[in-house]
Short mmCIF file of C-alpha atoms and ligand atoms in Angstrom, two decimals:
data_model
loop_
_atom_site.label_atom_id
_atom_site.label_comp_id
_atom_site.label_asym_id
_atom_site.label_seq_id
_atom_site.Cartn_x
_atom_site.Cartn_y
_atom_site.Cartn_z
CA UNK A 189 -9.97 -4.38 -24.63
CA UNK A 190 -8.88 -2.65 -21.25
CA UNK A 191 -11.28 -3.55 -18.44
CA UNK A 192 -13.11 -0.93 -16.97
CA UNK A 193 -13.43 -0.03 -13.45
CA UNK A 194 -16.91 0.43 -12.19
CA UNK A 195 -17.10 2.54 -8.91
CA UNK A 196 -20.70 2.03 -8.14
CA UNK A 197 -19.65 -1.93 -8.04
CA UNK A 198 -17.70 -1.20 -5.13
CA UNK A 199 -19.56 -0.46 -1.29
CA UNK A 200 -16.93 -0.70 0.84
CA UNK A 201 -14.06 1.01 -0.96
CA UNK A 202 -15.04 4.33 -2.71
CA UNK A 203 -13.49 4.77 -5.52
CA UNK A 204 -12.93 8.06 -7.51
CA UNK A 205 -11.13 8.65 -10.93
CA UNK A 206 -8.83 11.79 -10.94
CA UNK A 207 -7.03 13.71 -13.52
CA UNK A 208 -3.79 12.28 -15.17
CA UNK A 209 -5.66 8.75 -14.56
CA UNK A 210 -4.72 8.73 -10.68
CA UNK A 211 -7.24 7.13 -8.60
CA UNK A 212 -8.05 7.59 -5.39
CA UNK A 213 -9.24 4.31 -3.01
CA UNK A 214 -10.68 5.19 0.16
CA UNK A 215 -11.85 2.66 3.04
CA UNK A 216 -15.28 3.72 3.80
CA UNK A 217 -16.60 2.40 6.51
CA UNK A 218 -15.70 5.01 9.14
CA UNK A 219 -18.21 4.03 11.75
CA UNK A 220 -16.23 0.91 12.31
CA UNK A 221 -12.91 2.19 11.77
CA UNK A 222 -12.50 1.01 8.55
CA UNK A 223 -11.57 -2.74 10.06
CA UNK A 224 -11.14 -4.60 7.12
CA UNK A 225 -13.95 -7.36 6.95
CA UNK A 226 -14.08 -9.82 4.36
CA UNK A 227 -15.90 -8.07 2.15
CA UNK A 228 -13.74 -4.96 2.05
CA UNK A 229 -10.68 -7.85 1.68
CA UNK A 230 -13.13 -8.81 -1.79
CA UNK A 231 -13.52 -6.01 -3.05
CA UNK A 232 -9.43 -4.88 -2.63
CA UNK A 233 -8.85 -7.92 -4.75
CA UNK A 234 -11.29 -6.94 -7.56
CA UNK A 235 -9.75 -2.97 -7.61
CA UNK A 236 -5.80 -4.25 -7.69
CA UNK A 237 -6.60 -6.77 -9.81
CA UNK A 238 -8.17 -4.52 -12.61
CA UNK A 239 -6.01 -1.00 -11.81
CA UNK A 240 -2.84 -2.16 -13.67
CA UNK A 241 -5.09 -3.48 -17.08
CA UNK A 242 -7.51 -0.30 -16.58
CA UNK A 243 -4.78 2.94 -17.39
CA UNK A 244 -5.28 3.41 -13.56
CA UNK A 245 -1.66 5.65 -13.66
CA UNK A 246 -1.13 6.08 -9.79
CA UNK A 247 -3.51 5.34 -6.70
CA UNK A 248 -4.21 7.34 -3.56
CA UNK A 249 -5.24 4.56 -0.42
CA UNK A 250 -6.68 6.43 2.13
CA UNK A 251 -9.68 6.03 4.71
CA UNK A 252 -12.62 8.03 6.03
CA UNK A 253 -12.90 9.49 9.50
CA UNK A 254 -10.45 10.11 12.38
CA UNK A 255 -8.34 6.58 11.35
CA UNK A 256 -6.78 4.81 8.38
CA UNK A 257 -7.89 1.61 9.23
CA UNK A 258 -7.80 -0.19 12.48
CA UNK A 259 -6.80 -3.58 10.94
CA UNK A 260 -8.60 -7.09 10.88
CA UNK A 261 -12.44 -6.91 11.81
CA UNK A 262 -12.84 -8.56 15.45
CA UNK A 263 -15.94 -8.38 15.77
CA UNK A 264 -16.49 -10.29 12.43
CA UNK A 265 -13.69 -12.56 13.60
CA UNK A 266 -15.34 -12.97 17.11
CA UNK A 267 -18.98 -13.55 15.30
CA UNK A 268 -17.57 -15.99 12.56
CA UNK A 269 -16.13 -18.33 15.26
CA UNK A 270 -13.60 -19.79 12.04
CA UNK A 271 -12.48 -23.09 12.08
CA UNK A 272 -7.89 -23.14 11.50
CA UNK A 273 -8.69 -23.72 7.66
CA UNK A 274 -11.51 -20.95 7.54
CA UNK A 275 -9.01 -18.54 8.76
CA UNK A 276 -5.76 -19.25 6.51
CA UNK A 277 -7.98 -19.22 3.62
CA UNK A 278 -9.18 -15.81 4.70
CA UNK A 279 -5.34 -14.95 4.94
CA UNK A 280 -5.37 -16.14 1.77
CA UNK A 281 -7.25 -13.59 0.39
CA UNK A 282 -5.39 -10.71 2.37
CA UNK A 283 -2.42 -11.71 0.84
CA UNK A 284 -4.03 -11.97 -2.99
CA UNK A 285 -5.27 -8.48 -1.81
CA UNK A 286 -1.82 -7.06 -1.00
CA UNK A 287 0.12 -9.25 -3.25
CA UNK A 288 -1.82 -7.45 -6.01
CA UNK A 289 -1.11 -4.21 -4.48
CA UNK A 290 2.48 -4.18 -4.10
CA UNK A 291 3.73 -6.43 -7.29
CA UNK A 292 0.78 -4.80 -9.67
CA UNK A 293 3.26 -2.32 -11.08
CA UNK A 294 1.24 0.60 -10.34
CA UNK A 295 2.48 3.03 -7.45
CA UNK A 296 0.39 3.34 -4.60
CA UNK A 297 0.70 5.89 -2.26
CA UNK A 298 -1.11 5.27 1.24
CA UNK A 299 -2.35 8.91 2.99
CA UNK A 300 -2.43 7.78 6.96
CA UNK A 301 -3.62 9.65 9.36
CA UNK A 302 -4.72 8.16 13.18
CA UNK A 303 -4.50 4.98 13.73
CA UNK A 304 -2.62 2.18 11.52
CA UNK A 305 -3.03 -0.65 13.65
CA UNK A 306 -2.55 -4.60 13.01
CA UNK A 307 -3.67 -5.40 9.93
CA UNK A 308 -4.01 -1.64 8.97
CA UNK A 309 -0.42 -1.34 8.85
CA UNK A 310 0.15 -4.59 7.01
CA UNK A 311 -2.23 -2.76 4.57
CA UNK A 312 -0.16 0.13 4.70
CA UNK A 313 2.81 -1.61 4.00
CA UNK A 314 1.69 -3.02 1.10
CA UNK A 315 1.84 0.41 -0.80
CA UNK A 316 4.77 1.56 -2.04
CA UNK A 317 5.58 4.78 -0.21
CA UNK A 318 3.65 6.02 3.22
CA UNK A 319 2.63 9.77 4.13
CA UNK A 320 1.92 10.26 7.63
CA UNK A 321 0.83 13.27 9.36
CA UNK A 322 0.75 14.44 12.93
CA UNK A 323 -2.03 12.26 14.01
CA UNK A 324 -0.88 9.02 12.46
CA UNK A 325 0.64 5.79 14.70
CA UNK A 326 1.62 2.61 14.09
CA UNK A 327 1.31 -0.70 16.03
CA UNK A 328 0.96 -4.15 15.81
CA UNK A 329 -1.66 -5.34 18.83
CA UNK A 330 -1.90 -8.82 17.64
CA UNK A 331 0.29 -9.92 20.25
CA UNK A 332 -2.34 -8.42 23.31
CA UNK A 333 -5.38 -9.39 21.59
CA UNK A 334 -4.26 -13.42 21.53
CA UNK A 335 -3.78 -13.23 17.87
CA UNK A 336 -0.85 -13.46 15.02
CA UNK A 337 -0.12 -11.08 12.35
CA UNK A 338 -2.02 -12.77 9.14
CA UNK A 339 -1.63 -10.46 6.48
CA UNK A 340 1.92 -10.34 5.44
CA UNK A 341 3.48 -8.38 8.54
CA UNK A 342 5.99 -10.83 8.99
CA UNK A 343 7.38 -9.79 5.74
CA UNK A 344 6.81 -5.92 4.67
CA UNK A 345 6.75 -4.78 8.96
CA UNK A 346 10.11 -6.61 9.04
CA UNK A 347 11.14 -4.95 5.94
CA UNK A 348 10.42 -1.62 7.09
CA UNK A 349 11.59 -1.59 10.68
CA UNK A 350 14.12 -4.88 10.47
CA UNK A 351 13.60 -7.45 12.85
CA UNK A 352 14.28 -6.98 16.47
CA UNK A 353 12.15 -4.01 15.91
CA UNK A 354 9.09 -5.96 14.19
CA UNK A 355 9.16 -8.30 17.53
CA UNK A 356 9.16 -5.77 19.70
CA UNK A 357 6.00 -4.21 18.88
CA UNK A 358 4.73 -7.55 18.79
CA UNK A 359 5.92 -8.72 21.95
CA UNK A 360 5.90 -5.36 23.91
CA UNK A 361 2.49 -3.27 21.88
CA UNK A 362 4.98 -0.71 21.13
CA UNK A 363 2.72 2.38 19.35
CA UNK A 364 5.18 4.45 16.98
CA UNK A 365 4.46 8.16 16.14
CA UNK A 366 5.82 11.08 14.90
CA UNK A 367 9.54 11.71 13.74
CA UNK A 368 10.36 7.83 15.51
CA UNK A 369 7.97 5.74 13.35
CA UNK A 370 9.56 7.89 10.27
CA UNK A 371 13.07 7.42 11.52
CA UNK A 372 12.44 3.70 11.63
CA UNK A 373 11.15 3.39 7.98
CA UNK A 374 7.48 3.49 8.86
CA UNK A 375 7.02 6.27 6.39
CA UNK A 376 9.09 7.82 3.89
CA UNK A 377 7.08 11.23 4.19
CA UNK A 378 5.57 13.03 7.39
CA UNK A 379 3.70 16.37 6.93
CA UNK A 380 2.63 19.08 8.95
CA UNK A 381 -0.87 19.55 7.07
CA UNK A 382 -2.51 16.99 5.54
CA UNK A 383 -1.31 13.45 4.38
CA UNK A 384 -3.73 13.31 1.88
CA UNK A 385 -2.27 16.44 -0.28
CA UNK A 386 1.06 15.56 0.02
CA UNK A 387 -0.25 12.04 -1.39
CA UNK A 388 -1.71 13.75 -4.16
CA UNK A 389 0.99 15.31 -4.93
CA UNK A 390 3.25 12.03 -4.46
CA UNK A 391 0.93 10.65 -6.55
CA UNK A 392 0.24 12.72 -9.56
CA UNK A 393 4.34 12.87 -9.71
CA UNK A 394 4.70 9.51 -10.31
CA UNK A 395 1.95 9.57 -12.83
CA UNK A 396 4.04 11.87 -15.21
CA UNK A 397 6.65 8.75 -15.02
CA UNK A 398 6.22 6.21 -18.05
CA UNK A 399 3.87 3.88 -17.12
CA UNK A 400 6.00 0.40 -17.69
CA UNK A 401 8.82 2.69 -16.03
CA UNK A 402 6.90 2.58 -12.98
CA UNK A 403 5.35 -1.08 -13.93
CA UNK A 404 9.24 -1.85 -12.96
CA UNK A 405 9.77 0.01 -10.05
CA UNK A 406 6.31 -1.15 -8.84
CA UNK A 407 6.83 -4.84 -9.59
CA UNK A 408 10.26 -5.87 -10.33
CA UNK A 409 12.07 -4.50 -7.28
CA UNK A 410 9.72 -6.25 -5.22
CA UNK A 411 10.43 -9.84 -7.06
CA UNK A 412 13.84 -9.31 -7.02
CA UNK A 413 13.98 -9.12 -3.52
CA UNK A 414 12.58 -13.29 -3.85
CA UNK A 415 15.43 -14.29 -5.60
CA UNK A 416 19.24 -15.04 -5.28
CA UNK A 417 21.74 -12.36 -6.43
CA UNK A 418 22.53 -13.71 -9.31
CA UNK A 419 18.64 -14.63 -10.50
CA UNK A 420 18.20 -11.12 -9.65
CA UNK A 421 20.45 -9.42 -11.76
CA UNK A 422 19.85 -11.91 -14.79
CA UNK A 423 15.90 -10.12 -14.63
CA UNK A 424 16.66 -6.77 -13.63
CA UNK A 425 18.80 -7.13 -16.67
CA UNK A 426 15.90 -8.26 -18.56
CA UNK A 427 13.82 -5.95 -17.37
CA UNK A 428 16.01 -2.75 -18.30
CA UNK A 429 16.23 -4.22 -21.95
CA UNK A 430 12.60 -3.96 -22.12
CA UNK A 431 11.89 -0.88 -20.20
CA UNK A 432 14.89 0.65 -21.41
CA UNK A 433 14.52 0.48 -25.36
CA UNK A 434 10.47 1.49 -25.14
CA UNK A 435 9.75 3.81 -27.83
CA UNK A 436 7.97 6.05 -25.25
CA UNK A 437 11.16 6.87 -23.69
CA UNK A 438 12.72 8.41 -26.51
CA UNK A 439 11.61 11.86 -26.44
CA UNK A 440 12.82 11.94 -22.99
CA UNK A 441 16.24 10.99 -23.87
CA UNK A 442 16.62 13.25 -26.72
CA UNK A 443 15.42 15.79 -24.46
CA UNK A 444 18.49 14.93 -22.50
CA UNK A 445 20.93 15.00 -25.47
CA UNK A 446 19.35 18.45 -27.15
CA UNK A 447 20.06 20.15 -23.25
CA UNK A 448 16.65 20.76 -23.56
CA UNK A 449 15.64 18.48 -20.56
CA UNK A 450 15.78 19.13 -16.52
CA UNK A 451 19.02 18.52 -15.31
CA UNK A 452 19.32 17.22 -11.78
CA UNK A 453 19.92 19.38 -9.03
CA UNK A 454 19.90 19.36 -5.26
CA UNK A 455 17.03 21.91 -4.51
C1 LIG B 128 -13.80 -2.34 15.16
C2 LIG B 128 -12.39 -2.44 15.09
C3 LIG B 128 -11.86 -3.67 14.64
C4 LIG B 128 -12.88 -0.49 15.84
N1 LIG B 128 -12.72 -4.64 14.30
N2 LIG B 128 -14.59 -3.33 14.81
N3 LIG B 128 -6.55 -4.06 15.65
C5 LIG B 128 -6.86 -3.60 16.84
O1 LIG B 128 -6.64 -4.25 17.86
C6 LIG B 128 -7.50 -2.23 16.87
C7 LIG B 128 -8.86 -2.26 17.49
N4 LIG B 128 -9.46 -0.92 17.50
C8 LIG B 128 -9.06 0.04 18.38
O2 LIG B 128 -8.10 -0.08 19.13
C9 LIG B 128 -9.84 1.33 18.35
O3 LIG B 128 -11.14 1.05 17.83
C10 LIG B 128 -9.21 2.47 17.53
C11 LIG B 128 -7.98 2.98 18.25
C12 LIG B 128 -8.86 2.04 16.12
C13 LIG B 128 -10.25 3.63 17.40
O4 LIG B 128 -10.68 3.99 18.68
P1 LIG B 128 -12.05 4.83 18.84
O5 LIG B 128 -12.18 5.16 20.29
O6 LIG B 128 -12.08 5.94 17.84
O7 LIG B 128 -13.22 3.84 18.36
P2 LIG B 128 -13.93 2.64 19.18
O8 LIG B 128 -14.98 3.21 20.09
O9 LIG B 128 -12.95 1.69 19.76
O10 LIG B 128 -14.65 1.86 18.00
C14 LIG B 128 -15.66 2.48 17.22
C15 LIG B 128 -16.40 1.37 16.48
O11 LIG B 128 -15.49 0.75 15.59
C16 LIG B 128 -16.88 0.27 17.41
O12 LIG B 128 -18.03 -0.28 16.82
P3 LIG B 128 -19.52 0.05 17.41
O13 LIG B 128 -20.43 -0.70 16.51
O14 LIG B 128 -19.50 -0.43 18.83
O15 LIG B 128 -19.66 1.55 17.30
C17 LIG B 128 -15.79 -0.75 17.33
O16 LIG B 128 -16.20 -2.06 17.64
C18 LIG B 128 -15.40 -0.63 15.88
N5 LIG B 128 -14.05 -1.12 15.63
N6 LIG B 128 -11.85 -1.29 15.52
C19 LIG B 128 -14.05 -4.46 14.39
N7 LIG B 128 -10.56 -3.86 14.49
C20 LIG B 128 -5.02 -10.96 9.04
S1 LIG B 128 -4.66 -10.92 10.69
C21 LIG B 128 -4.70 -9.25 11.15
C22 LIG B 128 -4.69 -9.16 12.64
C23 LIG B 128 -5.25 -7.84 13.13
O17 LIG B 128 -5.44 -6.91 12.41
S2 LIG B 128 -5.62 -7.80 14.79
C24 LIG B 128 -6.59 -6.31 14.94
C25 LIG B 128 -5.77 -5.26 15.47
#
């Protein structure tokens, strides 16, 4: 049986189930910024761990107040006093967190607004397409604060920006906004209005797609980035013959061949 997804088991995160199964996650702890604690790290691993067994069709991330989330929780950090092992296991669990997130198969589409900041971008980055709006920046202040990026920056920043960009916002504090942190891959959307809507609406379009259709796009482009060329094609050749020949896609093509479904067009 599908597991089900319990919102009142969740304090940190508030969870709420929209129509066409798309979810929206919010970080809720807007007093603090929504820093990500350990806790909040817990109970991200227990939502993307269930969303791709529980229908969950396409998920909003988004946080409360004035900022998306203003990255790892110093003053936890400062209180815990952790130990070189304490600490990598704790990156540990980021990375489970995010892992989940962006190889789950099921498209996540992170609404930013204010600030996205150190870990909050490596968050961020970890969904499959960013909305920003007028408010939003990005920045990495690891670098001023005496600290390292932990939770996968040094992969999905680099693979946004590239990297002689990635080191200097490390090196220099560099704050993107604007149409410059969308011109440099930051986000793939920025709005006048809200980033939220235009989420929604990201989001509830991808939920009309076939769900192991975007299981693929969600999963398999990201694992094929791991391998050689060659490994690569072999599975996304694998992958197509699955995704491909589902019996869910056949209406769609017939569609095609009776002229009965949307062609593509520019506008
Ligand atoms: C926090 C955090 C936090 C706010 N951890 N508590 N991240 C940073 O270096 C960003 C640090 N935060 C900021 O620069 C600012 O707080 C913001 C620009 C995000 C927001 O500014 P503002 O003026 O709206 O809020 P504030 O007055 O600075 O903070 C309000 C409260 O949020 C305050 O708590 P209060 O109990 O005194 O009211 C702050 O302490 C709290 N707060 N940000 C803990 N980050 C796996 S490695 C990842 C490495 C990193 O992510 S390094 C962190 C980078």
């Amino acid at each position: 049986m599908a597991p089900q997804i319990n919102p009142a088991d969740f304090t940190n995160l508030t969870l709420e189930a929209h129509e066409n199964d798309v979810w929206v996650v919010t970080l809720n702890r807007p007093s603090k910024r929504n820093a990500l604690d350990s806790a909040t790290v817990e109970e991200m691993v227990e939502f993307f761990s269930l969303a791709p067994r529980a229908g969950v069709r396409a998920i909003v991330l988004a946080g409360a107040g004035d900022h998306f989330c203003a990255g790892l929780d110093l003053v936890e950090h400062h209180d815990a006093d952790r130990s070189p092992a304490e600490f990598m296991h704790l990156c540990l669990r980021w990375h489970e967190a995010f892992n989940k997130m962006e190889y789950g198969g099921v498209p996540i589409i992170a609404a930013l607004h204010g600030a996205v900041v150190g870990g909050g971008l490596e968050l961020a980055s970890s969904a499959h397409v960013r909305v920003m709006d007028e408010t939003t920046y990005f920045a990495l202040p690891e670098g001023q604060r005496g600290l390292f990026t932990g939770g996968g920056a040094t992969i999905r920043v680099t693979d946004l920006v590239g990297k002689a960009r990635m080191i200097d916002m490390m090196l220099m504090g560099r704050v993107y906004s604007g149409a410059e942190a969308e011109e440099v891959g930051l986000a793939q959307y920025r709005v006048d209005g809200s980033s939220f809507d235009k989420a929604m609406e990201l989001a509830n379009r991808a939920a009309e797609n076939l769900p192991l259709s975007n299981f693929a796009i969600c999963s398999a482009v990201s694992h094929m980035q791991n391998m050689s060329a060659m490994d690569a094609a072999y599975a996304e050749a694998v992958v197509a013959g699955v995704v491909n020949t589902q019996p869910d896609a056949r209406a769609r093509l017939a569609a095609f061949a009776d002229k009965s479904g949307a062609r593509i067009r520019k506008d």
